Coordinates of C-alpha atoms and ligand atoms in Angstrom, one line a residue:
M1 CA -37.9 133.3 69.6
S2 CA -38.1 129.7 70.5
I3 CA -34.7 128.3 71.1
N4 CA -34.4 124.5 71.0
K5 CA -38.0 123.9 70.0
V6 CA -38.5 121.3 67.2
A7 CA -41.5 121.2 64.8
I8 CA -42.4 118.4 62.4
I9 CA -44.7 119.6 59.6
T10 CA -46.0 116.8 57.4
G11 CA -46.5 117.6 53.7
S12 CA -44.4 120.7 53.8
S13 CA -42.7 120.7 50.5
R14 CA -45.5 122.8 48.9
G15 CA -48.7 124.8 49.6
I16 CA -49.8 125.4 53.2
G17 CA -47.2 123.1 54.8
A18 CA -44.3 125.0 53.1
E19 CA -45.6 128.3 54.5
V20 CA -46.0 126.7 58.0
A21 CA -42.4 125.4 57.8
K22 CA -41.0 128.8 56.9
L23 CA -43.0 130.6 59.6
F24 CA -41.8 128.2 62.3
A25 CA -38.2 128.5 61.1
E26 CA -38.5 132.4 61.1
N27 CA -39.5 132.1 64.8
G28 CA -36.5 130.1 65.8
Y29 CA -37.9 126.5 65.6
A30 CA -35.8 123.7 64.2
V31 CA -38.0 122.4 61.4
C32 CA -38.4 119.0 59.8
I33 CA -39.9 119.2 56.3
N34 CA -41.7 116.1 55.2
Y35 CA -42.9 115.1 51.8
I36 CA -43.7 112.0 49.7
S37 CA -42.2 112.4 46.3
N38 CA -41.3 116.0 45.2
D39 CA -37.6 116.2 46.1
L40 CA -37.1 119.4 44.2
A41 CA -39.9 121.3 46.0
A42 CA -38.7 120.0 49.4
E43 CA -35.1 121.0 48.6
K44 CA -36.2 124.5 47.6
I45 CA -38.0 125.2 50.9
K46 CA -35.1 123.6 52.9
S47 CA -32.5 125.8 51.2
E48 CA -34.6 128.9 51.7
I49 CA -34.7 128.2 55.5
L50 CA -31.0 127.3 55.7
Q51 CA -30.0 130.5 53.8
K52 CA -31.9 132.6 56.3
G53 CA -29.9 130.9 59.1
G54 CA -32.6 128.5 60.2
R55 CA -32.2 124.9 61.3
C56 CA -33.9 122.5 59.0
I57 CA -33.9 118.9 57.8
S58 CA -36.1 117.2 55.2
V59 CA -37.3 113.6 55.4
K60 CA -39.0 111.9 52.5
A61 CA -41.6 109.6 54.1
D62 CA -45.1 108.4 53.4
V63 CA -47.0 109.5 56.5
S64 CA -49.8 107.0 55.8
N65 CA -47.3 104.2 56.3
S66 CA -46.3 103.2 59.9
S67 CA -42.7 102.2 59.3
D68 CA -42.1 105.5 57.3
V69 CA -43.6 107.4 60.2
I70 CA -41.4 105.7 62.8
R71 CA -38.3 106.5 60.6
L72 CA -39.5 110.1 60.3
F73 CA -39.7 110.5 64.1
T74 CA -36.5 108.7 64.9
T75 CA -34.6 110.8 62.4
V76 CA -35.9 113.9 64.1
D77 CA -35.0 112.5 67.5
L78 CA -31.4 112.0 66.3
E79 CA -30.9 115.1 64.2
L80 CA -33.0 117.8 65.8
G81 CA -33.9 116.6 69.3
P82 CA -37.3 116.0 71.1
V83 CA -40.3 117.2 69.1
S84 CA -42.4 119.9 70.6
V85 CA -44.8 120.7 67.7
L86 CA -46.5 118.3 65.2
V87 CA -48.5 119.8 62.4
N88 CA -50.5 117.0 60.6
N89 CA -50.8 118.8 57.3
A90 CA -50.2 116.2 54.6
G91 CA -53.4 115.5 52.6
I92 CA -54.7 114.6 49.2
L93 CA -57.9 114.8 47.2
K94 CA -58.8 113.1 43.9
T95 CA -60.7 114.0 40.7
Q96 CA -64.1 115.6 41.3
C97 CA -67.0 113.1 40.9
R98 CA -70.1 111.7 42.5
L99 CA -70.0 108.9 45.0
E100 CA -71.0 106.2 42.5
E101 CA -67.8 106.8 40.7
I102 CA -65.5 106.6 43.7
T103 CA -63.6 103.3 43.7
E104 CA -62.9 101.3 46.9
A105 CA -59.1 101.8 46.2
R106 CA -59.5 105.6 46.0
F107 CA -61.6 105.8 49.2
I108 CA -59.0 103.7 51.1
E109 CA -56.1 105.8 49.7
V110 CA -57.8 109.1 50.7
L111 CA -58.6 107.8 54.2
K112 CA -55.1 106.4 54.7
T113 CA -53.4 109.6 53.6
N114 CA -55.7 112.1 55.4
V115 CA -56.7 110.2 58.5
M116 CA -54.3 107.3 59.2
S117 CA -51.4 109.8 58.8
C118 CA -52.8 111.9 61.7
F119 CA -53.3 108.8 63.8
L120 CA -49.8 107.4 63.2
C121 CA -47.9 110.7 63.6
S122 CA -49.9 111.7 66.6
K123 CA -49.1 108.4 68.2
E124 CA -45.4 108.9 67.8
A125 CA -45.7 112.5 69.0
V126 CA -47.7 111.6 72.1
K127 CA -45.2 108.9 73.1
R128 CA -42.5 111.5 73.1
M129 CA -44.4 114.6 74.4
S130 CA -46.6 113.2 77.2
T131 CA -45.5 114.1 80.7
K132 CA -46.8 110.7 81.6
N133 CA -44.0 109.2 79.5
G134 CA -41.4 111.6 80.9
G135 CA -41.8 114.1 78.0
A136 CA -41.9 117.9 78.2
G137 CA -45.4 118.4 76.7
G138 CA -46.1 119.8 73.3
T139 CA -48.8 120.8 70.8
I140 CA -50.4 119.0 67.8
V141 CA -52.3 120.9 65.1
N142 CA -54.3 119.0 62.6
V143 CA -55.1 120.5 59.2
S144 CA -58.7 119.5 58.5
S145 CA -60.9 121.4 56.0
G146 CA -64.2 123.3 55.6
A147 CA -65.2 120.2 53.7
S148 CA -65.8 118.4 57.0
K149 CA -68.8 120.6 57.4
S150 CA -69.9 121.1 53.8
G151 CA -69.6 117.3 52.8
S152 CA -68.3 118.3 49.3
P153 CA -71.2 117.0 47.4
N154 CA -70.5 116.3 43.6
E155 CA -66.8 116.8 44.2
Y156 CA -65.2 114.5 46.7
I157 CA -67.3 113.1 49.5
D158 CA -64.4 110.7 50.4
Y159 CA -62.2 113.7 51.1
A160 CA -64.9 115.5 53.1
A161 CA -65.5 112.3 55.2
S162 CA -61.7 112.0 55.8
K163 CA -61.7 115.5 57.2
G164 CA -64.8 114.8 59.4
A165 CA -62.7 112.0 60.9
V166 CA -59.8 114.4 61.5
D167 CA -62.2 116.7 63.4
T168 CA -63.3 113.8 65.7
L169 CA -59.7 112.7 66.2
T170 CA -58.8 116.2 67.2
R171 CA -61.5 116.5 69.8
G172 CA -60.9 113.0 71.3
L173 CA -57.2 113.2 71.4
A174 CA -57.3 116.7 72.9
L175 CA -59.3 115.4 75.9
E176 CA -57.3 112.2 76.2
V177 CA -54.0 114.0 76.6
A178 CA -55.1 117.4 78.1
A179 CA -53.7 116.5 81.6
E180 CA -50.3 115.4 80.1
G181 CA -49.0 118.7 78.8
I182 CA -50.3 118.3 75.3
R183 CA -52.8 120.5 73.5
V184 CA -54.4 119.3 70.3
N185 CA -56.3 121.7 68.0
A186 CA -57.2 122.0 64.3
V187 CA -57.7 124.4 61.5
R188 CA -60.4 124.0 58.9
P189 CA -59.3 126.1 55.8
G190 CA -61.7 127.1 53.1
L191 CA -60.6 127.8 49.5
I192 CA -56.9 128.4 49.5
Y193 CA -54.6 129.1 46.5
T194 CA -52.4 125.9 46.3
E195 CA -51.7 123.2 43.7
M196 CA -54.1 120.8 45.5
H197 CA -57.1 121.9 43.3
A198 CA -55.3 120.6 40.2
S199 CA -55.4 117.1 41.8
G200 CA -59.2 117.5 41.8
G201 CA -59.0 118.3 38.0
E202 CA -59.7 122.0 38.4
P203 CA -56.6 124.1 39.0
N204 CA -58.7 127.3 38.9
R205 CA -61.3 126.1 41.4
V206 CA -60.7 129.0 43.9
E207 CA -61.3 131.6 41.1
R208 CA -64.5 129.9 40.1
L209 CA -65.9 129.9 43.6
K210 CA -64.5 133.0 45.2
S211 CA -67.6 135.1 44.7
K212 CA -69.4 132.7 47.0
I213 CA -67.0 133.4 49.8
P214 CA -68.3 136.2 52.2
L215 CA -64.9 137.9 52.1
Q216 CA -65.1 137.8 48.3
R217 CA -61.6 136.2 47.7
G218 CA -59.6 133.0 48.1
G219 CA -57.1 132.5 50.9
D220 CA -53.4 132.8 50.9
P221 CA -51.5 129.7 52.4
K222 CA -49.7 132.2 54.6
E223 CA -53.0 133.2 56.3
V224 CA -53.6 129.5 57.2
A225 CA -50.0 129.2 58.4
E226 CA -50.6 132.1 60.9
A227 CA -53.6 130.3 62.4
I228 CA -51.6 127.1 62.7
F229 CA -48.7 128.9 64.3
W230 CA -51.0 130.6 66.9
L231 CA -52.5 127.2 67.8
A232 CA -49.1 125.6 68.1
T233 CA -47.5 128.2 70.4
E234 CA -48.0 129.6 73.9
K235 CA -50.2 132.4 72.5
S236 CA -53.0 129.9 72.6
S237 CA -52.1 128.3 75.9
F238 CA -55.7 127.9 77.2
V239 CA -57.0 126.4 73.9
T240 CA -57.4 122.7 73.3
G241 CA -59.8 120.6 71.3
G242 CA -60.6 123.8 69.4
F243 CA -61.0 124.8 65.7
I244 CA -60.0 127.9 63.7
D245 CA -61.7 128.2 60.3
P246 CA -59.5 130.4 58.0
A247 CA -62.2 130.3 55.4
G248 CA -63.2 133.9 54.6
G249 CA -66.5 133.4 56.4
L250 CA -67.6 130.2 54.8
Ligands
NAP301 P1 -50.7 120.6 48.3 O1 -50.3 121.9 47.8 O2 -51.3 119.6 47.3 O3 -49.5 119.9 49.1 C1 -49.6 118.7 49.6 C2 -48.4 118.3 50.4 O4 -48.6 117.0 51.1 C3 -47.1 118.1 49.6 O5 -46.1 118.6 50.4 C4 -47.1 116.6 49.4 O6 -45.7 116.1 49.1 C5 -47.5 116.1 50.8 N1 -48.1 114.8 50.8 C6 -49.1 114.2 50.1 N2 -49.3 112.9 50.5 C7 -48.3 112.6 51.4 C8 -47.9 111.5 52.2 N3 -48.6 110.3 52.0 N4 -46.9 111.6 53.0 C9 -46.2 112.7 53.1 N5 -46.5 113.9 52.5 C10 -47.5 113.8 51.6 O7 -51.8 120.7 49.5 P2 -52.3 122.0 50.3 O8 -53.4 122.6 49.6 O9 -51.2 122.8 50.8 O10 -53.0 121.2 51.5 C11 -52.4 121.0 52.8 C12 -53.5 120.6 53.7 O11 -54.5 121.6 53.8 C13 -54.2 119.3 53.3 O12 -54.4 118.5 54.5 C14 -55.5 119.7 52.7 O13 -56.5 118.8 52.8 C15 -55.8 121.0 53.6 N6 -56.7 121.9 53.0 C16 -56.4 122.6 51.8 C17 -57.3 123.5 51.3 C18 -57.0 124.2 50.0 O14 -57.9 124.9 49.5 N7 -55.8 124.2 49.4 C19 -58.5 123.7 51.9 C20 -58.8 123.0 53.0 C21 -57.9 122.1 53.6 P3 -45.1 116.1 47.6 O15 -44.7 117.6 47.3 O16 -43.9 115.2 47.8 O17 -46.2 115.6 46.7

Protein backbone atom coordinates (compact mmCIF):
# COMPACT_ATOMS: atom_id res chain seq x y z
CA MET A 1 0.00 0.00 0.00
CA SER A 2 1.20 3.50 -0.84
CA ILE A 3 0.40 5.79 2.05
CA ASN A 4 0.47 9.52 1.26
CA LYS A 5 1.00 9.09 -2.47
CA VAL A 6 -1.14 11.25 -4.73
CA ALA A 7 -2.20 10.43 -8.30
CA ILE A 8 -3.82 12.76 -10.83
CA ILE A 9 -5.55 10.90 -13.66
CA THR A 10 -6.83 13.13 -16.44
CA GLY A 11 -10.05 12.05 -18.14
CA SER A 12 -10.99 9.61 -15.39
CA SER A 13 -14.78 9.92 -15.25
CA ARG A 14 -15.18 7.10 -17.78
CA GLY A 15 -13.39 4.35 -19.74
CA ILE A 16 -9.71 3.59 -19.18
CA GLY A 17 -9.16 6.58 -16.86
CA ALA A 18 -11.93 5.48 -14.49
CA GLU A 19 -10.35 2.02 -14.15
CA VAL A 20 -6.95 3.62 -13.51
CA ALA A 21 -8.43 5.85 -10.78
CA LYS A 22 -10.07 2.85 -9.06
CA LEU A 23 -6.87 0.79 -9.24
CA PHE A 24 -4.74 3.54 -7.69
CA ALA A 25 -7.33 4.10 -4.96
CA GLU A 26 -7.42 0.36 -4.17
CA ASN A 27 -3.66 0.52 -3.74
CA GLY A 28 -3.77 3.31 -1.20
CA TYR A 29 -3.20 6.36 -3.40
CA ALA A 30 -5.18 9.55 -2.87
CA VAL A 31 -6.73 10.10 -6.28
CA CYS A 32 -7.80 13.16 -8.23
CA ILE A 33 -10.46 12.37 -10.82
CA ASN A 34 -10.52 14.88 -13.67
CA TYR A 35 -13.12 15.31 -16.41
CA ILE A 36 -14.49 17.97 -18.74
CA SER A 37 -18.30 17.76 -18.67
CA ASN A 38 -19.83 14.51 -17.42
CA ASP A 39 -20.55 15.41 -13.74
CA LEU A 40 -22.67 12.31 -13.21
CA ALA A 41 -20.01 9.86 -14.41
CA ALA A 42 -17.29 11.57 -12.32
CA GLU A 43 -19.51 11.56 -9.22
CA LYS A 44 -20.19 7.82 -9.69
CA ILE A 45 -16.50 6.87 -9.75
CA LYS A 46 -15.73 9.22 -6.87
CA SER A 47 -18.46 7.74 -4.63
CA GLU A 48 -17.35 4.19 -5.52
CA ILE A 49 -13.85 5.06 -4.30
CA LEU A 50 -15.04 6.89 -1.18
CA GLN A 51 -17.42 4.06 -0.25
CA LYS A 52 -14.48 1.63 -0.27
CA GLY A 53 -12.61 3.92 2.12
CA GLY A 54 -10.36 5.58 -0.46
CA ARG A 55 -9.27 9.23 -0.59
CA CYS A 56 -10.58 11.00 -3.66
CA ILE A 57 -11.52 14.39 -5.07
CA SER A 58 -12.89 15.29 -8.47
CA VAL A 59 -11.93 18.41 -10.43
CA LYS A 60 -13.81 19.47 -13.56
CA ALA A 61 -11.16 21.07 -15.77
CA ASP A 62 -10.38 21.20 -19.47
CA VAL A 63 -6.81 19.89 -19.57
CA SER A 64 -6.19 21.49 -22.96
CA ASN A 65 -6.53 24.90 -21.28
CA SER A 66 -3.60 26.26 -19.26
CA SER A 67 -5.57 28.14 -16.61
CA ASP A 68 -7.78 25.08 -15.99
CA VAL A 69 -4.64 22.93 -15.65
CA ILE A 70 -3.10 25.33 -13.13
CA ARG A 71 -6.38 25.28 -11.14
CA LEU A 72 -6.39 21.45 -11.27
CA PHE A 73 -2.86 21.17 -9.86
CA THR A 74 -3.30 23.87 -7.19
CA THR A 75 -6.51 22.19 -6.01
CA VAL A 76 -4.60 18.92 -5.64
CA ASP A 77 -1.74 20.70 -3.80
CA LEU A 78 -4.23 22.11 -1.30
CA GLU A 79 -6.62 19.16 -0.89
CA LEU A 80 -4.44 16.04 -1.32
CA GLY A 81 -0.79 17.13 -1.11
CA PRO A 82 2.20 16.88 -3.46
CA VAL A 83 1.49 14.91 -6.64
CA SER A 84 3.58 11.77 -7.12
CA VAL A 85 1.88 10.24 -10.19
CA LEU A 86 0.41 11.93 -13.26
CA VAL A 87 -1.48 9.85 -15.82
CA ASN A 88 -2.11 11.88 -18.99
CA ASN A 89 -5.13 9.90 -20.16
CA ALA A 90 -7.72 12.43 -21.41
CA GLY A 91 -8.20 12.11 -25.15
CA ILE A 92 -10.74 12.51 -27.92
CA LEU A 93 -11.36 11.37 -31.46
CA LYS A 94 -13.87 12.58 -34.03
CA THR A 95 -16.03 11.00 -36.74
CA GLN A 96 -14.27 8.59 -39.07
CA CYS A 97 -13.37 10.21 -42.42
CA ARG A 98 -10.57 10.82 -44.91
CA LEU A 99 -8.06 13.64 -44.52
CA GLU A 100 -9.80 15.90 -47.09
CA GLU A 101 -12.85 16.06 -44.84
CA ILE A 102 -10.97 16.99 -41.66
CA THR A 103 -11.47 20.69 -40.90
CA GLU A 104 -8.77 22.96 -39.52
CA ALA A 105 -10.88 23.51 -36.36
CA ARG A 106 -11.19 19.76 -35.78
CA PHE A 107 -7.46 19.15 -36.29
CA ILE A 108 -6.65 21.90 -33.77
CA GLU A 109 -9.17 20.58 -31.20
CA VAL A 110 -7.77 17.05 -31.44
CA LEU A 111 -4.17 18.25 -31.10
CA LYS A 112 -5.05 20.56 -28.21
CA THR A 113 -6.92 17.88 -26.29
CA ASN A 114 -4.57 14.98 -26.95
CA VAL A 115 -1.15 16.69 -27.06
CA MET A 116 -1.35 20.14 -25.47
CA SER A 117 -2.97 18.52 -22.42
CA CYS A 118 0.06 16.23 -21.91
CA PHE A 119 2.41 19.20 -22.32
CA LEU A 120 0.49 21.46 -19.88
CA CYS A 121 -0.09 18.79 -17.21
CA SER A 122 3.46 17.43 -17.44
CA LYS A 123 4.80 20.97 -17.05
CA GLU A 124 2.89 21.44 -13.77
CA ALA A 125 3.89 17.94 -12.60
CA VAL A 126 7.61 18.41 -13.33
CA LYS A 127 7.63 21.77 -11.49
CA ARG A 128 6.42 19.93 -8.40
CA MET A 129 8.17 16.53 -8.74
CA SER A 130 11.68 17.45 -9.92
CA THR A 131 14.38 17.03 -7.30
CA LYS A 132 16.01 20.04 -9.01
CA ASN A 133 13.05 22.09 -7.77
CA GLY A 134 13.07 20.53 -4.28
CA GLY A 135 10.44 17.89 -5.15
CA ALA A 136 10.47 14.22 -4.14
CA GLY A 137 10.42 12.79 -7.69
CA GLY A 138 7.51 11.01 -9.34
CA THR A 139 6.23 9.27 -12.42
CA ILE A 140 4.30 10.33 -15.50
CA VAL A 141 2.45 7.86 -17.72
CA ASN A 142 1.06 9.05 -21.05
CA VAL A 143 -1.82 7.25 -22.73
CA SER A 144 -0.91 7.14 -26.40
CA SER A 145 -2.44 4.65 -28.86
CA GLY A 146 -1.59 1.95 -31.36
CA ALA A 147 -2.81 4.57 -33.83
CA SER A 148 0.59 6.30 -33.49
CA LYS A 149 2.03 3.34 -35.41
CA SER A 150 -0.88 2.45 -37.73
CA GLY A 151 -1.65 6.07 -38.76
CA SER A 152 -5.42 5.29 -38.77
CA PRO A 153 -5.97 5.72 -42.54
CA ASN A 154 -9.59 6.39 -43.59
CA GLU A 155 -10.59 6.84 -39.95
CA TYR A 156 -8.77 9.64 -38.15
CA ILE A 157 -5.30 10.63 -39.27
CA ASP A 158 -5.56 13.69 -37.00
CA TYR A 159 -6.00 11.44 -33.94
CA ALA A 160 -3.14 9.15 -35.03
CA ALA A 161 -0.83 12.14 -35.57
CA SER A 162 -1.68 13.48 -32.11
CA LYS A 163 -0.67 10.15 -30.58
CA GLY A 164 2.59 10.19 -32.59
CA ALA A 165 3.32 13.50 -30.87
CA VAL A 166 2.54 11.93 -27.49
CA ASP A 167 5.13 9.18 -28.20
CA THR A 168 7.78 11.79 -29.05
CA LEU A 169 6.92 13.89 -26.00
CA THR A 170 7.24 10.77 -23.83
CA ARG A 171 10.71 9.96 -25.10
CA GLY A 172 12.02 13.54 -24.96
CA LEU A 173 10.66 14.36 -21.51
CA ALA A 174 11.86 11.02 -20.11
CA LEU A 175 15.44 11.86 -21.08
CA GLU A 176 15.13 15.49 -19.98
CA VAL A 177 14.09 14.65 -16.39
CA ALA A 178 15.68 11.22 -15.89
CA ALA A 179 18.34 12.60 -13.52
CA GLU A 180 15.72 14.52 -11.50
CA GLY A 181 13.82 11.59 -9.95
CA ILE A 182 11.08 11.48 -12.58
CA ARG A 183 10.31 8.56 -14.89
CA VAL A 184 8.14 9.10 -17.97
CA ASN A 185 6.60 6.21 -19.91
CA ALA A 186 3.59 5.52 -22.11
CA VAL A 187 1.05 2.86 -22.98
CA ARG A 188 -0.22 2.40 -26.53
CA PRO A 189 -3.55 0.54 -26.20
CA GLY A 190 -5.17 -1.22 -29.13
CA LEU A 191 -8.92 -1.77 -29.48
CA ILE A 192 -10.45 -1.35 -26.03
CA TYR A 193 -14.13 -1.54 -25.07
CA THR A 194 -15.01 2.06 -24.11
CA GLU A 195 -17.46 4.74 -25.21
CA MET A 196 -14.73 6.47 -27.23
CA HIS A 197 -15.60 4.54 -30.41
CA ALA A 198 -19.09 6.07 -30.39
CA SER A 199 -17.43 9.49 -30.83
CA GLY A 200 -15.94 8.14 -34.05
CA GLY A 201 -19.46 7.23 -35.21
CA GLU A 202 -19.05 3.47 -34.69
CA PRO A 203 -19.91 2.27 -31.16
CA ASN A 204 -19.32 -1.37 -32.18
CA ARG A 205 -15.93 -0.78 -33.82
CA VAL A 206 -14.12 -3.23 -31.52
CA GLU A 207 -16.59 -6.02 -32.42
CA ARG A 208 -16.12 -5.36 -36.15
CA LEU A 209 -12.33 -5.46 -35.96
CA LYS A 210 -11.64 -8.02 -33.22
CA SER A 211 -10.96 -10.92 -35.61
CA LYS A 212 -7.94 -8.94 -36.92
CA ILE A 213 -6.42 -8.85 -33.42
CA PRO A 214 -3.93 -11.72 -32.91
CA LEU A 215 -5.45 -12.52 -29.48
CA GLN A 216 -8.87 -12.60 -31.23
CA ARG A 217 -10.65 -10.20 -28.84
CA GLY A 218 -10.92 -6.59 -27.79
CA GLY A 219 -9.29 -5.32 -24.60
CA ASP A 220 -10.87 -4.53 -21.25
CA PRO A 221 -10.06 -1.06 -19.81
CA LYS A 222 -8.86 -2.87 -16.66
CA GLU A 223 -6.11 -4.57 -18.71
CA VAL A 224 -4.81 -1.16 -19.80
CA ALA A 225 -5.09 0.17 -16.24
CA GLU A 226 -2.80 -2.64 -14.99
CA ALA A 227 -0.08 -1.67 -17.49
CA ILE A 228 -0.38 2.00 -16.51
CA PHE A 229 -0.21 1.10 -12.81
CA TRP A 230 2.94 -0.97 -13.34
CA LEU A 231 4.66 1.89 -15.20
CA ALA A 232 3.66 4.38 -12.50
CA THR A 233 4.93 2.42 -9.52
CA GLU A 234 8.22 1.13 -8.11
CA LYS A 235 7.68 -2.23 -9.85
CA SER A 236 9.03 -0.58 -13.02
CA SER A 237 11.80 1.37 -11.27
CA PHE A 238 14.41 0.87 -14.05
CA VAL A 239 12.06 1.77 -16.92
CA THR A 240 11.89 5.25 -18.44
CA GLY A 241 11.15 6.50 -21.95
CA GLY A 242 9.49 3.14 -22.57
CA PHE A 243 6.25 1.88 -24.07
CA ILE A 244 3.85 -0.95 -23.25
CA ASP A 245 1.40 -1.94 -25.98
CA PRO A 246 -1.74 -3.51 -24.41
CA ALA A 247 -3.08 -4.29 -27.86
CA GLY A 248 -3.55 -8.06 -28.09
CA GLY A 249 -0.58 -8.41 -30.42
CA LEU A 250 -1.44 -5.66 -32.90
P1 LIG B 1 -13.53 7.74 -23.18
O1 LIG B 1 -14.22 6.54 -22.63
O2 LIG B 1 -14.13 8.47 -24.33
O3 LIG B 1 -13.27 8.76 -21.95
C1 LIG B 1 -12.62 9.97 -22.21
C2 LIG B 1 -12.35 10.69 -20.91
O4 LIG B 1 -11.60 11.89 -21.19
C3 LIG B 1 -13.61 11.14 -20.19
O5 LIG B 1 -13.37 11.04 -18.80
C4 LIG B 1 -13.74 12.61 -20.61
O6 LIG B 1 -14.49 13.40 -19.66
C5 LIG B 1 -12.28 13.01 -20.61
N1 LIG B 1 -11.95 14.21 -21.40
C6 LIG B 1 -12.11 14.41 -22.73
N2 LIG B 1 -11.63 15.63 -23.06
C7 LIG B 1 -11.17 16.20 -21.92
C8 LIG B 1 -10.56 17.45 -21.61
N3 LIG B 1 -10.31 18.38 -22.55
N4 LIG B 1 -10.22 17.71 -20.32
C9 LIG B 1 -10.46 16.79 -19.35
N5 LIG B 1 -11.01 15.58 -19.58
C10 LIG B 1 -11.36 15.29 -20.86
O7 LIG B 1 -12.04 7.38 -23.65
P2 LIG B 1 -11.13 6.07 -23.42
O8 LIG B 1 -11.43 5.13 -24.52
O9 LIG B 1 -11.16 5.63 -22.02
O10 LIG B 1 -9.69 6.69 -23.77
C11 LIG B 1 -8.78 7.12 -22.78
C12 LIG B 1 -7.44 7.31 -23.46
O11 LIG B 1 -7.04 6.09 -24.08
C13 LIG B 1 -7.46 8.36 -24.57
O12 LIG B 1 -6.26 9.12 -24.55
C14 LIG B 1 -7.52 7.52 -25.84
O13 LIG B 1 -6.96 8.18 -26.95
C15 LIG B 1 -6.69 6.31 -25.42
N6 LIG B 1 -6.95 5.10 -26.21
C16 LIG B 1 -8.19 4.50 -26.20
C17 LIG B 1 -8.38 3.37 -26.98
C18 LIG B 1 -9.70 2.65 -27.03
O14 LIG B 1 -9.84 1.71 -27.84
N7 LIG B 1 -10.68 3.01 -26.22
C19 LIG B 1 -7.33 2.86 -27.76
C20 LIG B 1 -6.11 3.50 -27.74
C21 LIG B 1 -5.92 4.62 -26.96
P3 LIG B 1 -16.13 13.52 -19.71
O15 LIG B 1 -16.63 12.22 -19.14
O16 LIG B 1 -16.42 14.70 -18.87
O17 LIG B 1 -16.48 13.68 -21.15
